[in-house]
Each structure stands twice: as C-alpha cells, then as structure tokens.
C-alpha cells in the first residue's frame, strides 16, 4: 500500500476478499482493460484465480504457470481456436522463463484474440515485457498480471485481502 502511494499510483484500485469470485468478475470484466492482481505472498491470489477459472464458463483462460500450480491442459502455442482454458508451463528456472516469455509476448501482440480469451501471467514481475503488455494488450486480449505489488500506474489494481 505504501508503495502505491509513493509511486503516485492514480489508477483504479479495488479490494477483493480472497475467493470472492463474483466481486472479482464484476471488476475485471466491466471493461476491456488489463488488471494487476496484487497481494502479499500466500494471501490467496493464485487460489482465487484458480477458483475463478473453475467457475467461469464464459471465458477461456491461458495461464502462464511457472510453479506448476494449475491443473489445466498444457499448450505450447497460443491460437485463436482454443476450446477450453489451458496453461503454458513456464520453466521453473527464472532465467529460462525470462528467455522464453518474449516468444509468447510476440504471439500475444501479433493478432486479435477472441473476446472471451483471458491471459493470466503468474509472477508477472519476472518479465520485463509485462508493462508493455499491460499498456498494449487490451487491443488484442484481456490480461491479468499477478504480482505482489503493482508495477504500473496506468492500469487498474485489484488487491486480494483476507
């Protein structure tokens, strides 16, 4: 919270209780904007997103999974004809994940994806391309970046709390 004030964050900021899926959906799907989902380590950010994916039948989620936490089918390439939510298993080694992410970054910004697609980036702070995605991706696909603290003051923040 102090960081947001220190950085003069002027974007929308919302608080959502862990696992409060209806409120989360109302906020993140009210517009085409990307969102930063933030909260302390262990607060339940991933748990909340996993529940959202399980309950939300309207959207297809593509999760960048770096801790092997999502029980979803695995894909290698992001296509426009996906029929179900899936994950891209990122390497656990951080430097390898950082090396691979630009390939997907280029895929995401190369074509318009269906309106029901949602890209979820776990540990989004690892990737230098995240800020650009938060700025540019809304033209191509809905993005939710999962972070401990916000990294951009130009897109809305949802803080997960107990």
XYZ file of N, CA, C and O in Angstrom:
648
model
N 0.829 -1.191 0.000
C 0.000 0.000 0.000
C 0.869 1.250 0.000
O 0.606 2.193 -0.719
N 1.924 1.248 0.797
C 2.816 2.392 0.841
C 3.485 2.619 -0.517
O 3.635 3.748 -0.957
N 3.821 1.534 -1.186
C 4.473 1.650 -2.491
C 3.541 2.344 -3.476
O 3.952 3.211 -4.227
N 2.259 1.967 -3.470
C 1.307 2.596 -4.381
C 1.280 4.106 -4.165
O 1.277 4.872 -5.114
N 1.266 4.546 -2.903
C 1.240 5.981 -2.603
C 2.552 6.631 -2.999
O 2.573 7.724 -3.558
N 3.662 5.966 -2.696
C 4.976 6.519 -3.023
C 5.151 6.714 -4.525
O 5.784 7.665 -4.956
N 4.627 5.811 -5.320
C 4.783 5.892 -6.761
C 3.710 6.765 -7.407
O 3.631 6.861 -8.614
N 2.874 7.378 -6.565
C 1.808 8.232 -7.059
C 0.878 7.464 -7.994
O 0.580 7.896 -9.098
N 0.453 6.299 -7.554
C -0.457 5.494 -8.357
C -1.809 6.172 -8.393
O -2.403 6.457 -7.373
N -2.267 6.452 -9.597
C -3.546 7.132 -9.727
C -4.559 6.264 -10.459
O -5.592 6.725 -10.865
N -4.234 4.989 -10.644
C -5.183 4.127 -11.331
C -6.217 3.605 -10.337
O -6.049 3.701 -9.138
N -7.287 3.076 -10.911
C -8.332 2.454 -10.104
C -7.733 1.419 -9.181
O -6.897 0.624 -9.600
N -8.185 1.406 -7.947
C -7.722 0.383 -7.015
C -8.932 -0.207 -6.297
O -9.803 0.534 -5.832
N -8.996 -1.521 -6.263
C -10.121 -2.225 -5.653
C -9.587 -3.256 -4.673
O -8.521 -3.822 -4.894
N -10.345 -3.519 -3.614
C -10.016 -4.613 -2.706
C -11.054 -5.705 -2.868
O -12.251 -5.428 -2.937
N -10.570 -6.936 -2.963
C -11.454 -8.098 -3.076
C -10.968 -9.137 -2.076
O -9.771 -9.411 -2.010
N -11.892 -9.677 -1.314
C -11.520 -10.736 -0.374
C -11.145 -12.004 -1.136
O -11.716 -12.292 -2.184
N -10.203 -12.723 -0.585
C -9.774 -13.996 -1.173
C -10.997 -14.867 -1.462
O -11.896 -14.978 -0.626
N -11.052 -15.441 -2.630
C -12.103 -16.343 -3.108
C -13.462 -15.669 -3.333
O -14.456 -16.343 -3.551
N -13.519 -14.336 -3.315
C -14.767 -13.607 -3.569
C -14.916 -13.408 -5.088
O -14.693 -12.324 -5.632
N -15.297 -14.493 -5.745
C -15.257 -14.571 -7.204
C -16.256 -13.630 -7.884
O -15.911 -12.995 -8.882
N -17.461 -13.516 -7.365
C -18.458 -12.657 -8.014
C -17.991 -11.209 -8.075
O -18.099 -10.556 -9.113
N -17.455 -10.707 -6.981
C -16.964 -9.322 -6.957
C -15.776 -9.165 -7.900
O -15.681 -8.184 -8.635
N -14.869 -10.144 -7.901
C -13.712 -10.093 -8.785
C -14.153 -10.032 -10.248
O -13.658 -9.215 -11.028
N -15.100 -10.879 -10.622
C -15.604 -10.889 -12.004
C -16.230 -9.540 -12.377
O -16.012 -9.037 -13.474
N -17.016 -8.978 -11.466
C -17.654 -7.682 -11.743
C -16.611 -6.614 -12.051
O -16.800 -5.803 -12.948
N -15.518 -6.644 -11.315
C -14.485 -5.627 -11.502
C -13.702 -5.862 -12.792
O -13.612 -4.974 -13.635
N -13.148 -7.049 -12.957
C -12.217 -7.243 -14.074
C -12.890 -7.376 -15.435
O -12.255 -7.135 -16.449
N -14.183 -7.703 -15.450
C -14.853 -7.846 -16.739
C -15.808 -6.691 -17.046
O -16.590 -6.763 -17.985
N -15.710 -5.597 -16.281
C -16.585 -4.447 -16.562
C -16.098 -3.646 -17.769
O -16.809 -2.815 -18.297
N -14.840 -3.926 -18.174
C -14.262 -3.190 -19.291
C -13.186 -4.054 -19.956
O -12.923 -5.174 -19.528
N -12.567 -3.530 -20.967
C -11.545 -4.283 -21.688
C -10.136 -4.067 -21.157
O -9.178 -4.505 -21.775
N -10.020 -3.377 -20.040
C -8.701 -3.036 -19.516
C -7.960 -4.244 -18.948
O -8.579 -5.189 -18.469
N -6.638 -4.174 -18.946
C -5.845 -5.184 -18.230
C -5.914 -4.871 -16.731
O -6.203 -3.732 -16.345
N -5.644 -5.869 -15.911
C -5.670 -5.675 -14.458
C -4.415 -6.238 -13.821
O -3.872 -7.251 -14.270
N -3.991 -5.584 -12.748
C -2.922 -6.077 -11.899
C -3.583 -6.664 -10.655
O -4.262 -5.943 -9.926
N -3.420 -7.954 -10.448
C -3.951 -8.629 -9.268
C -2.795 -8.735 -8.276
O -1.807 -9.421 -8.554
N -2.899 -8.022 -7.169
C -1.780 -7.926 -6.242
C -2.170 -8.398 -4.846
O -3.348 -8.476 -4.502
N -1.156 -8.683 -4.051
C -1.367 -9.087 -2.661
C -0.111 -9.730 -2.113
O 0.776 -10.139 -2.873
N -0.055 -9.807 -0.815
C 1.109 -10.384 -0.146
C 1.302 -11.848 -0.509
O 0.359 -12.524 -0.938
N 2.505 -12.329 -0.314
C 2.821 -13.742 -0.531
C 1.889 -14.588 0.337
O 1.709 -14.306 1.529
N 1.260 -15.588 -0.265
C 0.407 -16.503 0.493
C -0.985 -16.002 0.806
O -1.759 -16.684 1.475
N -1.369 -14.825 0.307
C -2.686 -14.250 0.616
C -3.814 -14.964 -0.124
O -4.957 -14.947 0.299
N -3.491 -15.619 -1.268
C -4.522 -16.350 -1.996
C -4.791 -15.834 -3.395
O -5.878 -16.058 -3.934
N -3.830 -15.155 -3.987
C -4.018 -14.645 -5.356
C -4.240 -15.797 -6.331
O -5.219 -15.811 -7.081
N -3.331 -16.774 -6.313
C -3.440 -17.922 -7.223
C -4.683 -18.738 -6.911
O -5.408 -19.147 -7.818
N -4.951 -18.962 -5.636
C -6.137 -19.717 -5.223
C -7.406 -19.063 -5.765
O -8.303 -19.740 -6.280
N -7.458 -17.751 -5.676
C -8.628 -17.010 -6.151
C -8.766 -17.122 -7.666
O -9.861 -17.364 -8.185
N -7.672 -16.973 -8.397
C -7.720 -17.096 -9.867
C -8.093 -18.516 -10.275
O -8.872 -18.721 -11.220
N -7.561 -19.517 -9.577
C -7.912 -20.909 -9.902
C -9.412 -21.142 -9.720
O -10.046 -21.808 -10.541
N -9.983 -20.574 -8.661
C -11.428 -20.714 -8.439
C -12.210 -19.969 -9.526
O -13.219 -20.472 -10.029
N -11.727 -18.794 -9.905
C -12.367 -18.038 -10.987
C -12.394 -18.861 -12.271
O -13.434 -18.990 -12.926
N -11.258 -19.442 -12.625
C -11.171 -20.246 -13.855
C -12.126 -21.430 -13.793
O -12.815 -21.736 -14.770
N -12.189 -22.076 -12.646
C -13.056 -23.250 -12.484
C -14.539 -22.889 -12.617
O -15.314 -23.626 -13.218
N -14.925 -21.731 -12.076
C -16.339 -21.350 -12.056
C -16.800 -20.586 -13.292
O -17.979 -20.574 -13.610
N -15.887 -19.923 -13.967
C -16.239 -19.054 -15.091
C -16.286 -19.863 -16.388
O -15.262 -20.262 -16.916
N -17.481 -20.069 -16.885
C -17.658 -20.843 -18.121
C -17.729 -19.943 -19.357
O -17.806 -20.427 -20.475
N -17.709 -18.623 -19.151
C -17.825 -17.683 -20.271
C -16.488 -17.390 -20.932
O -16.449 -16.939 -22.076
N -15.388 -17.601 -20.204
C -14.076 -17.206 -20.711
C -13.132 -18.393 -20.845
O -13.281 -19.392 -20.150
N -12.175 -18.235 -21.734
C -11.099 -19.215 -21.889
C -9.829 -18.560 -21.362
O -9.412 -17.500 -21.861
N -9.257 -19.173 -20.356
C -8.066 -18.628 -19.698
C -6.814 -19.322 -20.227
O -6.795 -20.544 -20.386
N -5.803 -18.521 -20.467
C -4.484 -19.025 -20.844
C -3.550 -18.565 -19.738
O -3.318 -17.362 -19.571
N -3.054 -19.517 -18.959
C -2.274 -19.188 -17.765
C -0.796 -19.456 -18.009
O -0.417 -20.562 -18.424
N 0.032 -18.465 -17.734
C 1.480 -18.665 -17.711
C 1.813 -19.177 -16.317
O 1.840 -18.426 -15.355
N 2.023 -20.485 -16.234
C 2.145 -21.206 -14.965
C 3.619 -21.521 -14.691
O 4.192 -22.398 -15.314
N 4.208 -20.810 -13.753
C 5.646 -21.018 -13.505
C 5.917 -21.881 -12.277
O 7.074 -22.226 -12.013
N 4.883 -22.233 -11.521
C 5.075 -23.078 -10.337
C 4.316 -24.400 -10.446
O 4.132 -25.092 -9.449
N 3.817 -24.721 -11.643
C 3.084 -25.964 -11.861
C 1.898 -26.087 -10.896
O 1.664 -27.121 -10.296
N 1.131 -24.985 -10.785
C 0.035 -24.923 -9.813
C -1.348 -25.121 -10.430
O -2.322 -25.244 -9.708
N -1.439 -25.093 -11.739
C -2.747 -25.147 -12.395
C -2.964 -26.509 -13.026
O -2.120 -26.995 -13.763
N -4.107 -27.089 -12.729
C -4.475 -28.390 -13.286
C -5.278 -28.155 -14.565
O -6.495 -28.330 -14.592
N -4.561 -27.707 -15.587
C -5.179 -27.399 -16.870
C -4.375 -28.078 -17.972
O -3.180 -28.324 -17.798
N -5.005 -28.343 -19.114
C -4.242 -28.890 -20.239
C -3.113 -27.941 -20.623
O -3.253 -26.723 -20.515
N -2.024 -28.509 -21.069
C -0.851 -27.725 -21.414
C -0.792 -27.471 -22.914
O -1.097 -28.363 -23.703
N -0.432 -26.240 -23.283
C -0.242 -25.900 -24.697
C 1.153 -25.296 -24.879
O 1.778 -24.875 -23.917
N 1.595 -25.266 -26.125
C 2.884 -24.659 -26.464
C 2.702 -23.351 -27.233
O 3.539 -22.475 -27.168
N 1.605 -23.275 -27.982
C 1.351 -22.125 -28.850
C -0.028 -21.567 -28.551
O -0.986 -22.331 -28.375
N -0.142 -20.255 -28.533
C -1.430 -19.606 -28.298
C -2.123 -19.440 -29.645
O -1.602 -18.768 -30.536
N -3.277 -20.074 -29.783
C -4.029 -19.998 -31.036
C -5.386 -19.340 -30.779
O -5.790 -19.161 -29.630
N -6.091 -19.021 -31.842
C -7.393 -18.360 -31.707
C -8.549 -19.359 -31.673
O -9.703 -18.946 -31.641
N -8.248 -20.649 -31.666
C -9.321 -21.643 -31.710
C -9.346 -22.563 -30.482
O -9.818 -23.690 -30.561
N -8.875 -22.075 -29.347
C -8.906 -22.888 -28.126
C -10.345 -23.106 -27.679
O -11.176 -22.199 -27.766
N -10.624 -24.297 -27.174
C -11.985 -24.642 -26.742
C -12.130 -24.673 -25.219
O -13.230 -24.749 -24.693
N -10.984 -24.663 -24.510
C -11.033 -24.722 -23.041
C -9.821 -23.983 -22.482
O -8.845 -23.722 -23.181
N -9.921 -23.649 -21.205
C -8.803 -22.993 -20.530
C -7.604 -23.925 -20.532
O -7.740 -25.150 -20.517
N -6.421 -23.335 -20.545
C -5.201 -24.132 -20.622
C -4.053 -23.359 -19.976
O -4.227 -22.226 -19.541
N -2.899 -23.995 -19.947
C -1.747 -23.344 -19.345
C -0.518 -23.517 -20.223
O -0.433 -24.464 -21.016
N 0.377 -22.578 -20.063
C 1.698 -22.678 -20.656
C 2.640 -22.879 -19.490
O 2.758 -22.010 -18.623
N 3.244 -24.045 -19.436
C 4.148 -24.373 -18.337
C 5.465 -23.661 -18.580
O 6.187 -23.970 -19.512
N 5.734 -22.680 -17.743
C 6.979 -21.926 -17.862
C 8.079 -22.654 -17.097
O 7.804 -23.319 -16.091
N 9.318 -22.530 -17.552
C 10.418 -23.180 -16.828
C 10.515 -22.654 -15.392
O 10.274 -21.473 -15.142
N 10.854 -23.549 -14.467
C 10.999 -23.116 -13.080
C 12.230 -22.245 -12.903
O 12.262 -21.373 -12.032
N 13.253 -22.491 -13.712
C 14.451 -21.662 -13.648
C 14.096 -20.271 -14.186
O 13.659 -20.118 -15.335
N 14.271 -19.258 -13.361
C 13.824 -17.907 -13.693
C 14.455 -17.385 -14.976
O 13.769 -16.829 -15.838
N 15.748 -17.592 -15.153
C 16.404 -17.065 -16.360
C 15.853 -17.740 -17.623
O 15.707 -17.091 -18.667
N 15.523 -19.019 -17.529
C 14.941 -19.727 -18.680
C 13.540 -19.190 -18.980
O 13.174 -18.996 -20.146
N 12.761 -18.946 -17.935
C 11.417 -18.392 -18.124
C 11.501 -17.001 -18.754
O 10.737 -16.665 -19.664
N 12.447 -16.196 -18.289
C 12.634 -14.857 -18.851
C 13.025 -14.931 -20.321
O 12.659 -14.068 -21.110
N 13.777 -15.952 -20.684
C 14.179 -16.126 -22.073
C 13.047 -16.581 -22.972
O 12.982 -16.211 -24.144
N 12.123 -17.372 -22.420
C 11.007 -17.913 -23.197
C 9.841 -16.930 -23.337
O 9.166 -16.900 -24.368
N 9.611 -16.129 -22.323
C 8.434 -15.257 -22.308
C 8.329 -14.336 -23.533
O 7.219 -14.147 -24.055
N 9.433 -13.758 -24.030
C 9.305 -12.880 -25.205
C 8.678 -13.550 -26.426
O 8.014 -12.887 -27.223
N 8.849 -14.855 -26.569
C 8.220 -15.579 -27.672
C 6.700 -15.461 -27.563
O 6.000 -15.159 -28.543
N 6.175 -15.676 -26.356
C 4.725 -15.576 -26.137
C 4.253 -14.125 -26.196
O 3.165 -13.836 -26.693
N 5.071 -13.229 -25.699
C 4.774 -11.798 -25.756
C 4.510 -11.383 -27.208
O 3.522 -10.725 -27.508
N 5.377 -11.831 -28.100
C 5.206 -11.519 -29.521
C 3.939 -12.154 -30.092
O 3.248 -11.533 -30.909
N 3.620 -13.378 -29.671
C 2.374 -14.019 -30.116
C 1.167 -13.202 -29.666
O 0.226 -12.990 -30.431
N 1.196 -12.751 -28.405
C 0.046 -12.034 -27.845
C -0.205 -10.702 -28.540
O -1.346 -10.270 -28.658
N 0.858 -10.055 -29.006
C 0.705 -8.746 -29.636
C 0.700 -8.810 -31.161
O 0.830 -7.796 -31.824
N 0.524 -10.010 -31.696
C 0.573 -10.140 -33.156
C -0.801 -10.315 -33.796
O -0.916 -10.237 -35.016
N -1.836 -10.572 -32.995
C -3.161 -10.764 -33.581
C -4.238 -10.505 -32.537
O -3.989 -10.579 -31.346
N -5.427 -10.208 -33.008
C -6.578 -10.016 -32.122
C -7.097 -11.400 -31.744
O -7.328 -12.240 -32.607
N -7.248 -11.623 -30.448
C -7.767 -12.902 -29.963
C -9.257 -12.775 -29.684
O -9.775 -11.662 -29.536
N -9.970 -13.908 -29.615
C -11.409 -13.849 -29.316
C -11.679 -13.071 -28.019
O -10.867 -13.092 -27.096
N -12.830 -12.405 -27.964
C -13.169 -11.564 -26.824
C -13.266 -12.329 -25.501
O -13.190 -11.724 -24.435
N -13.458 -13.640 -25.580
C -13.596 -14.418 -24.345
C -12.253 -14.949 -23.821
O -12.216 -15.646 -22.824
N -11.155 -14.611 -24.460
C -9.830 -15.047 -24.001
C -9.339 -14.137 -22.877
O -9.489 -12.914 -22.942
N -8.714 -14.760 -21.872
C -8.103 -14.026 -20.766
C -6.724 -14.628 -20.525
O -6.607 -15.832 -20.292
N -5.698 -13.799 -20.586
C -4.338 -14.254 -20.323
C -3.993 -13.912 -18.884
O -4.133 -12.758 -18.450
N -3.560 -14.925 -18.122
C -3.162 -14.753 -16.728
C -1.661 -14.993 -16.639
O -1.182 -16.052 -17.049
N -0.937 -14.013 -16.116
C 0.518 -14.133 -16.015
C 0.906 -14.222 -14.539
O 0.860 -13.227 -13.813
N 1.254 -15.426 -14.113
C 1.749 -15.622 -12.744
C 3.165 -15.051 -12.649
O 3.933 -15.122 -13.608
N 3.494 -14.519 -11.481
C 4.840 -13.952 -11.251
C 5.196 -12.964 -12.356
O 6.310 -12.936 -12.873
N 4.244 -12.118 -12.700
C 4.400 -11.215 -13.840
C 5.567 -10.239 -13.688
O 6.111 -9.765 -14.684
N 5.970 -9.979 -12.458
C 7.096 -9.061 -12.233
C 8.408 -9.593 -12.819
O 9.341 -8.839 -13.054
N 8.477 -10.898 -13.082
C 9.698 -11.508 -13.623
C 10.013 -11.052 -15.039
O 11.155 -11.084 -15.473
N 8.985 -10.662 -15.763
C 9.141 -10.431 -17.192
C 9.130 -8.938 -17.508
O 8.155 -8.248 -17.225
N 10.196 -8.478 -18.143
C 10.283 -7.042 -18.446
C 9.198 -6.617 -19.437
O 8.840 -5.444 -19.512
N 8.638 -7.558 -20.170
C 7.595 -7.242 -21.159
C 6.226 -6.990 -20.524
O 5.301 -6.529 -21.199
N 6.078 -7.296 -19.236
C 4.767 -7.181 -18.594
C 4.196 -5.771 -18.704
O 3.021 -5.594 -19.030
N 5.004 -4.753 -18.455
C 4.491 -3.377 -18.534
C 3.960 -3.063 -19.927
O 2.913 -2.445 -20.076
N 4.685 -3.493 -20.935
C 4.230 -3.261 -22.307
C 2.934 -4.008 -22.565
O 2.011 -3.464 -23.183
N 2.836 -5.234 -22.080
C 1.585 -5.988 -22.240
C 0.432 -5.257 -21.566
O -0.660 -5.167 -22.133
N 0.667 -4.749 -20.364
C -0.394 -4.039 -19.654
C -0.825 -2.787 -20.419
O -1.986 -2.400 -20.381
N 0.105 -2.179 -21.135
C -0.224 -0.988 -21.929
C -0.900 -1.334 -23.248
O -1.850 -0.684 -23.662
N -0.389 -2.340 -23.931
C -0.780 -2.593 -25.316
C -1.762 -3.739 -25.535
O -2.472 -3.752 -26.535
N -1.780 -4.703 -24.636
C -2.509 -5.948 -24.907
C -4.015 -5.772 -25.012
O -4.672 -6.564 -25.677
N -4.568 -4.744 -24.385
C -6.031 -4.595 -24.423
C -6.562 -4.514 -25.844
O -7.720 -4.803 -26.101
N -5.709 -4.164 -26.781
C -6.105 -4.132 -28.196
C -6.205 -5.545 -28.767
O -6.785 -5.753 -29.825
N -5.611 -6.514 -28.055
C -5.505 -7.883 -28.566
C -6.187 -8.929 -27.683
O -6.786 -9.865 -28.191
N -6.071 -8.764 -26.347
C -6.567 -9.787 -25.429
C -6.637 -9.213 -24.011
O -5.903 -8.281 -23.673
N -7.535 -9.751 -23.192
C -7.643 -9.362 -21.781
C -6.450 -9.939 -21.015
O -6.110 -11.110 -21.190
N -5.808 -9.137 -20.160
C -4.640 -9.593 -19.399
C -4.855 -9.350 -17.911
O -5.309 -8.273 -17.510
N -4.504 -10.370 -17.118
C -4.447 -10.240 -15.663
C -3.029 -10.599 -15.246
O -2.585 -11.733 -15.447
N -2.317 -9.626 -14.702
C -0.950 -9.846 -14.230
C -0.999 -10.070 -12.716
O -1.546 -9.243 -11.985
N -0.447 -11.183 -12.255
C -0.436 -11.497 -10.826
C 0.929 -11.106 -10.261
O 1.969 -11.579 -10.728
N 0.879 -10.229 -9.268
C 2.088 -9.620 -8.704
C 1.946 -9.446 -7.198
O 0.830 -9.417 -6.678
N 3.068 -9.278 -6.505
C 2.978 -8.924 -5.093
C 2.611 -7.457 -4.943
O 1.829 -7.094 -4.073
N 3.207 -6.603 -5.782
C 2.942 -5.165 -5.764
C 2.707 -4.697 -7.195
O 3.272 -5.254 -8.133
N 1.925 -3.637 -7.378
C 1.697 -3.113 -8.724
C 2.991 -2.629 -9.359
O 3.887 -2.147 -8.666
N 3.071 -2.754 -10.681
C 4.261 -2.289 -11.399
C 3.931 -1.170 -12.379
O 4.824 -0.623 -13.001
N 2.664 -0.851 -12.520
C 2.260 0.158 -13.498
C 1.174 1.050 -12.913
O 0.247 0.549 -12.277
N 1.298 2.345 -13.145
C 0.295 3.269 -12.610
C -0.752 3.654 -13.644
O -1.513 4.578 -13.439
N -0.804 2.929 -14.745
C -1.735 3.286 -15.816
C -2.828 2.245 -16.023
O -3.591 2.359 -16.964
N -2.893 1.214 -15.173
C -4.000 0.262 -15.305
C -4.487 -0.148 -13.916
O -3.757 -0.060 -12.940
N -5.743 -0.568 -13.838
C -6.374 -0.826 -12.549
C -5.693 -1.941 -11.741
O -5.068 -2.848 -12.293
N -5.881 -1.828 -10.430
C -5.291 -2.762 -9.466
C -6.424 -3.419 -8.683
O -7.354 -2.737 -8.239
N -6.324 -4.738 -8.522
C -7.216 -5.451 -7.614
C -6.316 -6.058 -6.552
O -5.426 -6.862 -6.860
N -6.523 -5.650 -5.308
C -5.739 -6.166 -4.191
C -6.532 -7.264 -3.498
O -7.653 -7.032 -3.053
N -5.947 -8.464 -3.434
C -6.573 -9.578 -2.729
C -6.250 -9.450 -1.240
O -5.074 -9.288 -0.875
N -7.278 -9.519 -0.405
C -7.102 -9.415 1.044
C -7.803 -10.571 1.741
O -8.670 -11.225 1.161
N -7.416 -10.812 2.987
C -8.054 -11.871 3.789
C -9.468 -11.505 4.181
O -9.797 -10.374 4.377
